[in-house]
Short mmCIF file of C-alpha atoms and ligand atoms in Angstrom, two decimals:
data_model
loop_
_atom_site.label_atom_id
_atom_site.label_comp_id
_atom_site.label_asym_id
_atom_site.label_seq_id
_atom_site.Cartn_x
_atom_site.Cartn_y
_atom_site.Cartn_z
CA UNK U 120 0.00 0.00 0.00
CA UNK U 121 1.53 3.49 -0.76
CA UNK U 122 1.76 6.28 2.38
CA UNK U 123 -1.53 6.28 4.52
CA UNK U 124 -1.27 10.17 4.58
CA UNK U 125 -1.19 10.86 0.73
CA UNK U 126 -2.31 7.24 -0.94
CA UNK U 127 -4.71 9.47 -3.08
CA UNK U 128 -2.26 10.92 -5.36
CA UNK U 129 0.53 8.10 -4.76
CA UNK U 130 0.46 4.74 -5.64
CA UNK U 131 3.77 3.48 -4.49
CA UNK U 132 6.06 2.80 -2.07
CA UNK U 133 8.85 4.95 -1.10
CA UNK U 134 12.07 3.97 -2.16
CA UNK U 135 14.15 2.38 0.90
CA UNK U 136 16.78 5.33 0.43
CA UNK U 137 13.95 8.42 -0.01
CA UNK U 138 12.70 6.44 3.70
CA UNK U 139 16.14 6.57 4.99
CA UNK U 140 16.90 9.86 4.49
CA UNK U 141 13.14 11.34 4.73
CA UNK U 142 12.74 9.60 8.42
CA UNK U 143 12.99 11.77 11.15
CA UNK U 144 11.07 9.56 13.92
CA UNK U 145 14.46 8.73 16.01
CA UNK U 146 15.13 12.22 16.84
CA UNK U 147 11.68 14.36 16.48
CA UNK U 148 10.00 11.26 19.24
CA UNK U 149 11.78 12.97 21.71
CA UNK U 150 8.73 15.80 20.98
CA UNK U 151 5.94 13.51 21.66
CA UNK U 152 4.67 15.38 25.27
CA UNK U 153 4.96 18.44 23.25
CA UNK U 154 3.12 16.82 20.05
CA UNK U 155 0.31 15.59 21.88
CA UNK U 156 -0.73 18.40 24.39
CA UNK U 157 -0.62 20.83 20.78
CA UNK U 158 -3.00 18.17 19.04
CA UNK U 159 -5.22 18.15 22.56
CA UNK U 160 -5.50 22.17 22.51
CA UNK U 161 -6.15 21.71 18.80
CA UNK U 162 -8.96 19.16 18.88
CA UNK U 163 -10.38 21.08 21.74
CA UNK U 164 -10.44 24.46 19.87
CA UNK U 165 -12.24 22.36 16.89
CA UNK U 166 -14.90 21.33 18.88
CA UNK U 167 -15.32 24.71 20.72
CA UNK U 168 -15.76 26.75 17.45
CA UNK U 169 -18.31 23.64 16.14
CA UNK U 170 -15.92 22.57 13.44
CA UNK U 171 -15.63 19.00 15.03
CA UNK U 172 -18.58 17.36 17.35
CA UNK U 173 -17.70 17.27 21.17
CA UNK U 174 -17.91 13.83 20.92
CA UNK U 175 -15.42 12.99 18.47
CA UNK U 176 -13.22 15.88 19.93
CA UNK U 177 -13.16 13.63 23.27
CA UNK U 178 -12.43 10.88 21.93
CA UNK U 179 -9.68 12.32 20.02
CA UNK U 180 -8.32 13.88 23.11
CA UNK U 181 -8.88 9.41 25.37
CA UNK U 182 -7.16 8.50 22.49
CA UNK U 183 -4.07 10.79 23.06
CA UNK U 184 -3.86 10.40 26.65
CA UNK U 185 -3.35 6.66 25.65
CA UNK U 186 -0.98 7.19 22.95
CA UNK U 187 0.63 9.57 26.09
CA UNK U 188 0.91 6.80 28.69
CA UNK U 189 2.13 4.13 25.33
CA UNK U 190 4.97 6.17 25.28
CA UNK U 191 5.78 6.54 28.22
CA UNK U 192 5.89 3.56 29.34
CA UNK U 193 7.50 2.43 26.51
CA UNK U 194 5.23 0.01 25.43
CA UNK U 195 4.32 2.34 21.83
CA UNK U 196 5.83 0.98 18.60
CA UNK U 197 7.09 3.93 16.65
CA UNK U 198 7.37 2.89 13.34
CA UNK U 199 10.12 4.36 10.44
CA UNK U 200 7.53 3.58 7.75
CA UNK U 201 5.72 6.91 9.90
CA UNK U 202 8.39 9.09 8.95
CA UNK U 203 7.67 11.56 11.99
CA UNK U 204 6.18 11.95 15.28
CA UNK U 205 3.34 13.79 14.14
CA UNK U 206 2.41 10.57 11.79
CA UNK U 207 2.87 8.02 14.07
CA UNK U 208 1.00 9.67 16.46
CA UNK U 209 -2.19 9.82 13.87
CA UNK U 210 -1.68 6.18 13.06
CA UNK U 211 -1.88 4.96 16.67
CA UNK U 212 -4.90 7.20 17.47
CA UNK U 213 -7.11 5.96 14.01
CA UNK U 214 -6.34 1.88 15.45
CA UNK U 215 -7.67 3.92 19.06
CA UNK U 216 -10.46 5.29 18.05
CA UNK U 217 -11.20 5.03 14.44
CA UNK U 218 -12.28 7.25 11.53
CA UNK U 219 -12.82 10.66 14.11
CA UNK U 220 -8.80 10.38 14.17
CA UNK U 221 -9.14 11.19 11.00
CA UNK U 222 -10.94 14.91 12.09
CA UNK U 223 -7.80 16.04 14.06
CA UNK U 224 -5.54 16.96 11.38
CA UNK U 225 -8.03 19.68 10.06
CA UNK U 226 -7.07 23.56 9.82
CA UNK U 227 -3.80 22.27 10.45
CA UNK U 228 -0.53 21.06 8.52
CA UNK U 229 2.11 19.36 9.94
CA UNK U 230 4.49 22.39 9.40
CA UNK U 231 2.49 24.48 12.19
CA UNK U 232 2.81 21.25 13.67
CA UNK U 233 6.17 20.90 14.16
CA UNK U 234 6.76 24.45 14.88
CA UNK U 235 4.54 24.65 17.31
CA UNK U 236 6.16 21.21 19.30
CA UNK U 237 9.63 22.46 18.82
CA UNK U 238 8.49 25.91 20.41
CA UNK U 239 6.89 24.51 22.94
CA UNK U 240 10.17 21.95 23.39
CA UNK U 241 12.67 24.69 23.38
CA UNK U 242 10.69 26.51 25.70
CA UNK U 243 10.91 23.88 28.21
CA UNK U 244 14.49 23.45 27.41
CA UNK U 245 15.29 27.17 28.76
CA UNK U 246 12.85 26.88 31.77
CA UNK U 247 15.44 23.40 32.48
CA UNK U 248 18.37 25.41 31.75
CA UNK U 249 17.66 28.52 33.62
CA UNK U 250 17.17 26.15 36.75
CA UNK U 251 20.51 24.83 36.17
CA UNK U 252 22.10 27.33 35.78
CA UNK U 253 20.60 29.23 39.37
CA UNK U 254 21.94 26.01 40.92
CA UNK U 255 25.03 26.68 39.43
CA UNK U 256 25.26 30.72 41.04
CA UNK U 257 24.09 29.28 44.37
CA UNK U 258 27.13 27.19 44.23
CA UNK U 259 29.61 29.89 43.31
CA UNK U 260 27.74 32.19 45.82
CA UNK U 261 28.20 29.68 48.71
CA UNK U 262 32.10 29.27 47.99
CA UNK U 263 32.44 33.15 47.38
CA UNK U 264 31.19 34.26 51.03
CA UNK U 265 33.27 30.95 52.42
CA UNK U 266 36.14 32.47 50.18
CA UNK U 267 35.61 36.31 50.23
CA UNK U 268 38.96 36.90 52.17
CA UNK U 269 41.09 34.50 50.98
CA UNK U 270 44.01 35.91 48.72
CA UNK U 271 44.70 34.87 45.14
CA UNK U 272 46.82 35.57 42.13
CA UNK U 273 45.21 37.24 39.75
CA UNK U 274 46.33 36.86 35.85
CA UNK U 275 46.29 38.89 32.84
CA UNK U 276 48.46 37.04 30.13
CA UNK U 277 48.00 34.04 32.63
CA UNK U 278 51.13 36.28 34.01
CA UNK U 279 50.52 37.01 38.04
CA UNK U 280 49.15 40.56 37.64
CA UNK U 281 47.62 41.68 41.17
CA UNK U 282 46.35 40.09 44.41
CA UNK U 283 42.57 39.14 44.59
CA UNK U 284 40.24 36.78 46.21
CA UNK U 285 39.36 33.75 45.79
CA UNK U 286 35.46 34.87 46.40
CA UNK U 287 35.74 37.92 43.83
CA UNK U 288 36.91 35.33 41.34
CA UNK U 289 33.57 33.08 41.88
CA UNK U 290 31.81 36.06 41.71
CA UNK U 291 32.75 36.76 38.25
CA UNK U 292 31.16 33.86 37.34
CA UNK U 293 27.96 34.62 38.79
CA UNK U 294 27.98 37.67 36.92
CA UNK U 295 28.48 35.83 33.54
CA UNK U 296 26.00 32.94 34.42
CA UNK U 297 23.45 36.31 35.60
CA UNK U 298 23.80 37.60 32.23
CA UNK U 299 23.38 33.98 30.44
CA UNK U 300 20.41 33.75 32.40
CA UNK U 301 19.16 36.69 31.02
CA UNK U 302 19.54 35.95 27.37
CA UNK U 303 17.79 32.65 27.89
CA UNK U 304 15.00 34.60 28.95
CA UNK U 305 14.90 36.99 26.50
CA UNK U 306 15.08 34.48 24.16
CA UNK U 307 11.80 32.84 26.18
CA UNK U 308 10.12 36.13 25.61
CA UNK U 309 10.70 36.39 21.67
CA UNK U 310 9.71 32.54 21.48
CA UNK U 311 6.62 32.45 23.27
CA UNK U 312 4.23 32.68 20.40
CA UNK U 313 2.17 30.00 18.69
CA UNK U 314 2.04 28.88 15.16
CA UNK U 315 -0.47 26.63 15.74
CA UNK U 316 -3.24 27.52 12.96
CA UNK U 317 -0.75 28.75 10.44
CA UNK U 318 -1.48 25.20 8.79
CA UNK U 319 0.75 24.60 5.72
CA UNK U 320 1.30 28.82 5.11
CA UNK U 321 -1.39 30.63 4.28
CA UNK U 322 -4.24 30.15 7.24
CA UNK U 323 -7.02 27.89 6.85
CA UNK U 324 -10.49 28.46 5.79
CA UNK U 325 -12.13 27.54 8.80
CA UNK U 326 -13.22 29.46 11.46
CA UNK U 327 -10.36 28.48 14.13
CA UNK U 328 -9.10 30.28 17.22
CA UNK U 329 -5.69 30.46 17.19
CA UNK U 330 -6.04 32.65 20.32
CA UNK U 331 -7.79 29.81 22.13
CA UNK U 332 -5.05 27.32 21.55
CA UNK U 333 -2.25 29.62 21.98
CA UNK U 334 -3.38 30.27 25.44
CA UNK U 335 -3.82 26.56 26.43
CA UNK U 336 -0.01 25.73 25.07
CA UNK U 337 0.84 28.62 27.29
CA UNK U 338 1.90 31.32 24.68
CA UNK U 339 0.94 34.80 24.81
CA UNK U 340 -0.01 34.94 21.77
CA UNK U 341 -0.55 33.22 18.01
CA UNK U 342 2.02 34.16 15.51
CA UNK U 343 0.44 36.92 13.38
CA UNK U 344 1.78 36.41 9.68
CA UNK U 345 1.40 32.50 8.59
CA UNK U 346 4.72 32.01 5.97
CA UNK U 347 6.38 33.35 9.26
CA UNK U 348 4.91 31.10 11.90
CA UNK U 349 5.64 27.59 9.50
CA UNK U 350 9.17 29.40 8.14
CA UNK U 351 11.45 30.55 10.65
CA UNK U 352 13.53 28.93 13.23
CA UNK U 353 15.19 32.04 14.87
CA UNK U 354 13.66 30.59 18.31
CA UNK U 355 16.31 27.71 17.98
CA UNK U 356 19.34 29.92 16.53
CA UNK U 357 18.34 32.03 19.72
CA UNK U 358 18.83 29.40 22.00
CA UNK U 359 21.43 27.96 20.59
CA UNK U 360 23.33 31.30 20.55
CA UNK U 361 22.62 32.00 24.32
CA UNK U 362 23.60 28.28 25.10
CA UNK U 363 26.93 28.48 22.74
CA UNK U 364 28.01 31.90 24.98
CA UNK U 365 26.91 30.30 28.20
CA UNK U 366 29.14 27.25 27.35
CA UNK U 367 31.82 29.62 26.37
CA UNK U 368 31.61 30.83 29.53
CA UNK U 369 31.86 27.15 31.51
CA UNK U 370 34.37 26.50 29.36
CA UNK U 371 36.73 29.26 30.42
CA UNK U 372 36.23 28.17 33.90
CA UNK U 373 36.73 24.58 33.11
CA UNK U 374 40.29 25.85 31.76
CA UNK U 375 40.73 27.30 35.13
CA UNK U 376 40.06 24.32 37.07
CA UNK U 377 42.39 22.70 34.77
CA UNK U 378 45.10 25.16 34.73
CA UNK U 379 44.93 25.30 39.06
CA UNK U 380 44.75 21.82 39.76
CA UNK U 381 47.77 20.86 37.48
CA UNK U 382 50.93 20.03 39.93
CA UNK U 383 53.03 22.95 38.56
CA UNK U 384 50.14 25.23 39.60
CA UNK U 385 48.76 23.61 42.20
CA UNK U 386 46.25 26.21 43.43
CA UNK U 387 43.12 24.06 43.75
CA UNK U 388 42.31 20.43 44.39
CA UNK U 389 39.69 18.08 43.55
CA UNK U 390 38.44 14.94 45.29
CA UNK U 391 38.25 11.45 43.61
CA UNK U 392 34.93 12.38 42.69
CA UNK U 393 35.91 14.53 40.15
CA UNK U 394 39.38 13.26 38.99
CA UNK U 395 40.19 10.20 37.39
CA UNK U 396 43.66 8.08 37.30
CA UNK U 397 45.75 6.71 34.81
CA UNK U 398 45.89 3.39 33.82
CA UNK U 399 49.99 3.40 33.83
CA UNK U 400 50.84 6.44 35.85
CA UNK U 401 50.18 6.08 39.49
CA UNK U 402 50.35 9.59 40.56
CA UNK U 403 48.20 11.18 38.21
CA UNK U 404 44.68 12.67 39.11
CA UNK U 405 43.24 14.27 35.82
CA UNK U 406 40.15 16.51 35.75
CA UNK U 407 38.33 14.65 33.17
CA UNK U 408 35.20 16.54 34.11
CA UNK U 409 36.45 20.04 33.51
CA UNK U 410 38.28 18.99 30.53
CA UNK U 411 35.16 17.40 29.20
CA UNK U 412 33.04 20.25 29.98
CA UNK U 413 35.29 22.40 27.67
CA UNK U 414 35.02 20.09 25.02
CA UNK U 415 31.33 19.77 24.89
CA UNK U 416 31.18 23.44 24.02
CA UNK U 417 32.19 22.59 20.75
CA UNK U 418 29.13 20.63 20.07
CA UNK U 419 26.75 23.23 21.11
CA UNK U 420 28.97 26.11 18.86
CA UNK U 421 28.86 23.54 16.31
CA UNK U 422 24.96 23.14 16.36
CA UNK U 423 24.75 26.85 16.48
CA UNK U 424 26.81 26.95 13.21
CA UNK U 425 25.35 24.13 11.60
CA UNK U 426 21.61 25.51 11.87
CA UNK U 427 22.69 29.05 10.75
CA UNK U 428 23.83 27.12 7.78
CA UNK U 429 20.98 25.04 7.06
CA UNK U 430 18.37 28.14 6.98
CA UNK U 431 20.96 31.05 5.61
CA UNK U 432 19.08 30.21 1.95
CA UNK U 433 16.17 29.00 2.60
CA UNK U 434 13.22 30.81 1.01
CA UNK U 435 9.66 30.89 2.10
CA UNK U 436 7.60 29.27 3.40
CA UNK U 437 8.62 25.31 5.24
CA UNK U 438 11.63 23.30 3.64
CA UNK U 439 12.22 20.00 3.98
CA UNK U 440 15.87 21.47 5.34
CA UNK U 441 14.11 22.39 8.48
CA UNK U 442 13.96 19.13 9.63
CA UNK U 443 17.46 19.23 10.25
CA UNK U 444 16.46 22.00 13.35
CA UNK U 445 16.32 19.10 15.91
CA UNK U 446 19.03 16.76 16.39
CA UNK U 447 22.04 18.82 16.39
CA UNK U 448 19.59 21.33 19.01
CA UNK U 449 18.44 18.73 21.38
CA UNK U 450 22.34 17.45 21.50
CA UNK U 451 23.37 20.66 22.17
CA UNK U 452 21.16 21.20 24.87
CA UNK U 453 21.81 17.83 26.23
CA UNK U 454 25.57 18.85 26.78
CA UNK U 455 24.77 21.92 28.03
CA UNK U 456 23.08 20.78 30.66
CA UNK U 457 25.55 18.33 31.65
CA UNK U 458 28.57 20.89 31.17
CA UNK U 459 26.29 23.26 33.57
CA UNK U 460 25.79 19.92 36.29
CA UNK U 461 29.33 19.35 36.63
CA UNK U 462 30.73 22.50 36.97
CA UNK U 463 28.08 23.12 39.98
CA UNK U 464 29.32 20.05 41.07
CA UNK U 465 32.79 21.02 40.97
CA UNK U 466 32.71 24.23 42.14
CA UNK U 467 31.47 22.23 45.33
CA UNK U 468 34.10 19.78 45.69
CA UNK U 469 37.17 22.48 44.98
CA UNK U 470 39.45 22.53 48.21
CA UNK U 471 41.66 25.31 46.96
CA UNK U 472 45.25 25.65 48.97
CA UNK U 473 45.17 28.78 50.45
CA UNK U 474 49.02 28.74 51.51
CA UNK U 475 49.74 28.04 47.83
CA UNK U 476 47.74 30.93 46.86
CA UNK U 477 48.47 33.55 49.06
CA UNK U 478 52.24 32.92 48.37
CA UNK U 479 51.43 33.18 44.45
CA UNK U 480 49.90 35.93 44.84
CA UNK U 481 52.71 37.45 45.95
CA UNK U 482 54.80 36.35 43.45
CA UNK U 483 55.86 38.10 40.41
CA UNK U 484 56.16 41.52 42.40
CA UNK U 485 52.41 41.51 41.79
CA UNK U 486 52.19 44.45 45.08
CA UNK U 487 54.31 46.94 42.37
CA UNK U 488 50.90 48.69 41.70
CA UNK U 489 50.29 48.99 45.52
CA UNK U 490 54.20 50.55 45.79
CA UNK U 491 53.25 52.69 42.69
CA UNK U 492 49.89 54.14 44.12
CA UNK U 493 51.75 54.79 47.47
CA UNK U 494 54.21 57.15 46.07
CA UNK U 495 51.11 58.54 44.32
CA UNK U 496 49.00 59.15 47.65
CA UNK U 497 51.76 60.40 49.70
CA UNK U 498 54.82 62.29 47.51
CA UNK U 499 52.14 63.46 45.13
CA UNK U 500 54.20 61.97 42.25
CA UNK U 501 52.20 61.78 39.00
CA UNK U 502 51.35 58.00 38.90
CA UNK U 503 53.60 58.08 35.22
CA UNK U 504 56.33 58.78 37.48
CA UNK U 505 55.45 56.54 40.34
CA UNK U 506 55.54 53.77 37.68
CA UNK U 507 59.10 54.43 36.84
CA UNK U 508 60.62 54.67 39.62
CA UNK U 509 58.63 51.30 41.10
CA UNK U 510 59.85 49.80 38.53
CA UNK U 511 63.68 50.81 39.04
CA UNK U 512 62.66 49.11 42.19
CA UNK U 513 61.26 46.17 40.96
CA UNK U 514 64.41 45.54 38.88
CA UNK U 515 66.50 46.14 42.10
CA UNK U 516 64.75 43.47 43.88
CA UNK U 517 64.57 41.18 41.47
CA UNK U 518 68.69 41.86 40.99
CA UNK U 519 68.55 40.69 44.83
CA UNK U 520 66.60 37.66 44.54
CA UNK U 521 64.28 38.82 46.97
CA UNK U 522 60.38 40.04 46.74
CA UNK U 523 59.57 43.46 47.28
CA UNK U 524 58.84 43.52 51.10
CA UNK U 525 61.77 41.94 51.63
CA UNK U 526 63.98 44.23 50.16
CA UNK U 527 65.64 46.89 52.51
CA UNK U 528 64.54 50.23 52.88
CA UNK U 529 67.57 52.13 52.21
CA UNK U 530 67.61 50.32 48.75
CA UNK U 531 64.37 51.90 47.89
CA UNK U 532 65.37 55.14 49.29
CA UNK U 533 68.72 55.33 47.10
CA UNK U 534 66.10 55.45 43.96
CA UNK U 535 63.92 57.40 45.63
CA UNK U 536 64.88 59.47 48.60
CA UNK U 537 61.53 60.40 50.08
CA UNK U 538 60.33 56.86 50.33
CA UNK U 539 59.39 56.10 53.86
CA UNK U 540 58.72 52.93 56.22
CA UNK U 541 55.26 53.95 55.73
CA UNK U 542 55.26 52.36 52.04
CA UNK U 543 56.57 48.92 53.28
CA UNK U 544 53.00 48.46 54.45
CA UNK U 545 51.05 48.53 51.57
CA UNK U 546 53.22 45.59 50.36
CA UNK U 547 51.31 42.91 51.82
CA UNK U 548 49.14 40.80 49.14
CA UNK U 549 46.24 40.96 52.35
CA UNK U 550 46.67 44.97 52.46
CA UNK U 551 46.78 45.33 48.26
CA UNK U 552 43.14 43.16 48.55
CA UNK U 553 41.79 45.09 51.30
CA UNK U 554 42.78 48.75 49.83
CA UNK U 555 40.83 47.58 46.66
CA UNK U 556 37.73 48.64 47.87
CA UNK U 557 36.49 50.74 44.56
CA UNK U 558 32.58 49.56 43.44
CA UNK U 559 33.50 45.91 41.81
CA UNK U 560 36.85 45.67 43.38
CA UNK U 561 38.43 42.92 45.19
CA UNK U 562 38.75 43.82 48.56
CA UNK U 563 37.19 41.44 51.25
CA UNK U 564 34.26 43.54 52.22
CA UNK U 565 33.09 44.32 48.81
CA UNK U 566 33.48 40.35 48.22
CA UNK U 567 31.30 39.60 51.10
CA UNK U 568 28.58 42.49 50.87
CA UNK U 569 28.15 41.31 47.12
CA UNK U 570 28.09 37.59 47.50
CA UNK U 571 25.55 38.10 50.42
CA UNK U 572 23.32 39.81 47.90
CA UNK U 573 23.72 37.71 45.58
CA UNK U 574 22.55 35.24 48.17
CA UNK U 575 19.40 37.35 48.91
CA UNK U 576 18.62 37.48 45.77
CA UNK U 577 19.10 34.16 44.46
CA UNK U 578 16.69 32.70 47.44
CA UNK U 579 14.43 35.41 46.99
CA UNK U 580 13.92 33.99 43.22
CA UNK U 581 13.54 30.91 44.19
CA UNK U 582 10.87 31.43 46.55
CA UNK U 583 9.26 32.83 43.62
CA UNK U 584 10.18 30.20 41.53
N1 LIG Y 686 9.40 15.95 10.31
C1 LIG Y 686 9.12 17.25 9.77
C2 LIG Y 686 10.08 18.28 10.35
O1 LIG Y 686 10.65 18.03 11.33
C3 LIG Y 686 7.71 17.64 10.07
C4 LIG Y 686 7.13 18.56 9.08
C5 LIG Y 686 6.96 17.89 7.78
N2 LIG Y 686 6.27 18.73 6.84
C6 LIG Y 686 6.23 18.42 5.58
N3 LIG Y 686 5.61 19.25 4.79
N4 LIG Y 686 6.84 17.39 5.06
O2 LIG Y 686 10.27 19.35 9.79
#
């Protein structure tokens, strides 16, 4: 027999290639919650606006809680020959019900169809992700305000530039993930609008109420131009985009926790949980995790890339292309969320060394600025100046072997005379954190106030939540 869906004009079989490359069952199944509450609000809006009877319109709607619990149970038997969700989902209902299955697919196509699932998929995706990643903050937070005082190297050029703390370093983070968070839900906002009635791309001629069903899949409202609604897939290049930055951004950190917890580093530590061994070397623990985490950004970049590809020359209205939306999407999200899981996870287990640290930070004359800003404050130098001659001293410690607070006063004073006792206090990695108390700086207080509302504000959200 040819295709159940289109026998009328065909009369045979698809070729076993045209079925190979035409299915799309293994990935778009994952969409069957999503398919079936959009055929429910569908059936129901028939029946409402007296283009179905209520009776077949319930029976429609038995049939799909069935085909609901089938699946998810795993006892349904998705079949290739169905091509897609949306067609195996038909078939199952017409051997539920009969002919009134049949009803269901009218004043729609399955291009509103998909569009409509994958909108409402996506959407569910972000609400997952935006969890995740406020699970992630909370982490950082907690470490931040157990942290907020304890003294760092900080790099620029991954060369030890000034102190800072530990804390202030999380807290970075928890801006980035804040702003990740927000471009998820912006991209919730712009998505949040049903196709649903668009049918193949011009509208239907019967009297529907797109309103009606948008409102029962939870959007604010229907799509307004048709071609559009069935067309574009900007919701997932969104998404994709704010997950591709977010990873970039888990990724960086990941090259952190790889860079600290390597033995010529040595500034953090993870437990067994998160390391593995080597099969030959008995010494070694490796952060898989954080390693792995980096490299799953290049999936989710990649799926970014590969759907800007697919639609850059596309014309109106659907394209078979489109089907190509899912997969690399649904991977990309899967990573995502695992990348976002074991960093929180991480950033729980870290032990850093905060000997090793503190005496980093001090390494690398990285209290110059400190010596700089001094002769600044108190001889009124012009901080031009101040540089030079700090860094006359600089070069005459580092002729001694010795770091800066260690070298003698009288050697500072034959470059420059005026240079008191007074300066050999602001040398200190603790008193270079604590003097940086400008808005966003490092010193422990700001740290501390910051992270604390941080944590006000994350539990106030989730109250709301
Ligand atoms: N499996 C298809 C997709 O994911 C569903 C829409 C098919 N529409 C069509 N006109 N062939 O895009």
């Amino acid at each position: 027999m040819s295709n159940k869906m289109w026998g009328g004009r065909f009369t045979e079989r698809p070729d076993a290639i045209m079925e190979e490359i035409n299915v799309s069952i293994d990935v778009d199944r994952h969409l069957y919650a999503q398919d079936i509450a959009a055929s429910k609000a569908h059936a129901a809006m028939l029946s409402a606006q007296g283009i179905i009877t209520a009776n077949d319109a319930k029976n429609i709607a038995r049939g799909l809680d069935t085909i609901l619990s089938e699946i998810g149970n795993g006892s349904f038997d998705f079949k290739r020959a169905l091509e897609d969700i949306h067609m195996n989902v038909e078939s199952r209902l017409g051997e539920l019900i009969g002919p009134a299955a049949g009803r269901l697919h009218t004043a729609r196509s399955r291009n509103d169809q998909v569009a409509t699932d994958f909108r409402l998929y996506v959407r569910d995706t972000i609400d997952e992700t935006d969890a995740a990643l406020a699970a992630f903050q909370q982490a950082l937070v907690a470490r931040a305000i157990e942290h907020a005082g304890t003294v760092m190297p900080g790099f620029t050029h991954l060369q030890t530039a000034q102190p800072v703390t530990f804390g202030h370093h999380l807290l970075a983070y928890v801006e980035m993930t804040a702003r990740d968070r927000g471009r998820f839900a912006d991209a919730r906002n712009r998505l949040n609008e049903s196709p649903l009635g668009a049918a193949a791309l011009a509208g239907t001629s019967f009297p529907i109420d797109r309103a009606a069903t948008a409102k029962a899949l939870g959007f604010d409202r229907p799509m307004a131009n048709s071609l559009d609604a069935v067309s574009d897939r900007d919701f997932v290049l969104e998404t994709l985009s704010a997950a591709a930055i977010a990873s970039v951004h888990l990724s960086r950190f990941a090259e952190e926790i790889v860079i600290w917890t390597s033995p010529l580093v040595g500034l953090v530590r993870l437990s067994d949980k998160y390391t593995t061994g080597s099969s030959i070397m008995p010494q070694k623990r490796n952060p898989d995790a954080a390693e792995l985490v980096r490299a799953k950004t290049g999936r989710v970049i990649g799926a970014l890339t590969a759907l800007l590809i697919v639609m850059k020359g596309l014309p109106l209205a659907y394209q078979k292309d489109m089907q190509e939306d899912k997969q690399g999407a649904m991977e990309a999200f899967g990573a995502l969320s695992l990348a976002i899981r074991a960093m929180t996870a991480m950033v729980a287990d870290m032990v850093p060394d905060q000997a090793r640290m503190k005496a980093a930070a001090g390494e690398g004359y990285a209290t110059a600025t400190d010596l700089a800003d001094w002769l600044v404050r108190t001889l009124k130098m012009p901080f031009r100046d101040a540089h030079h001659v700090t860094g006359r001293i600089v070069a005459r410690a580092s002729k001694r072997g010795v770091p800066l607070h260690q070298l003698a006063l009288e050697e500072m004073q034959a470059i420059e005379p005026k240079i008191t006792r007074d300066a050999l206090s602001v040398l200190s990695v603790e008193a270079s954190v604590k003097s940086r108390t400008s808005y966003g700086g490092t010193a422990p207080k700001n740290v501390l106030a910051q992270a604390k509302a941080w944590l006000k504000r994350l539990e106030k959200e989730r109250k709301l939540g």
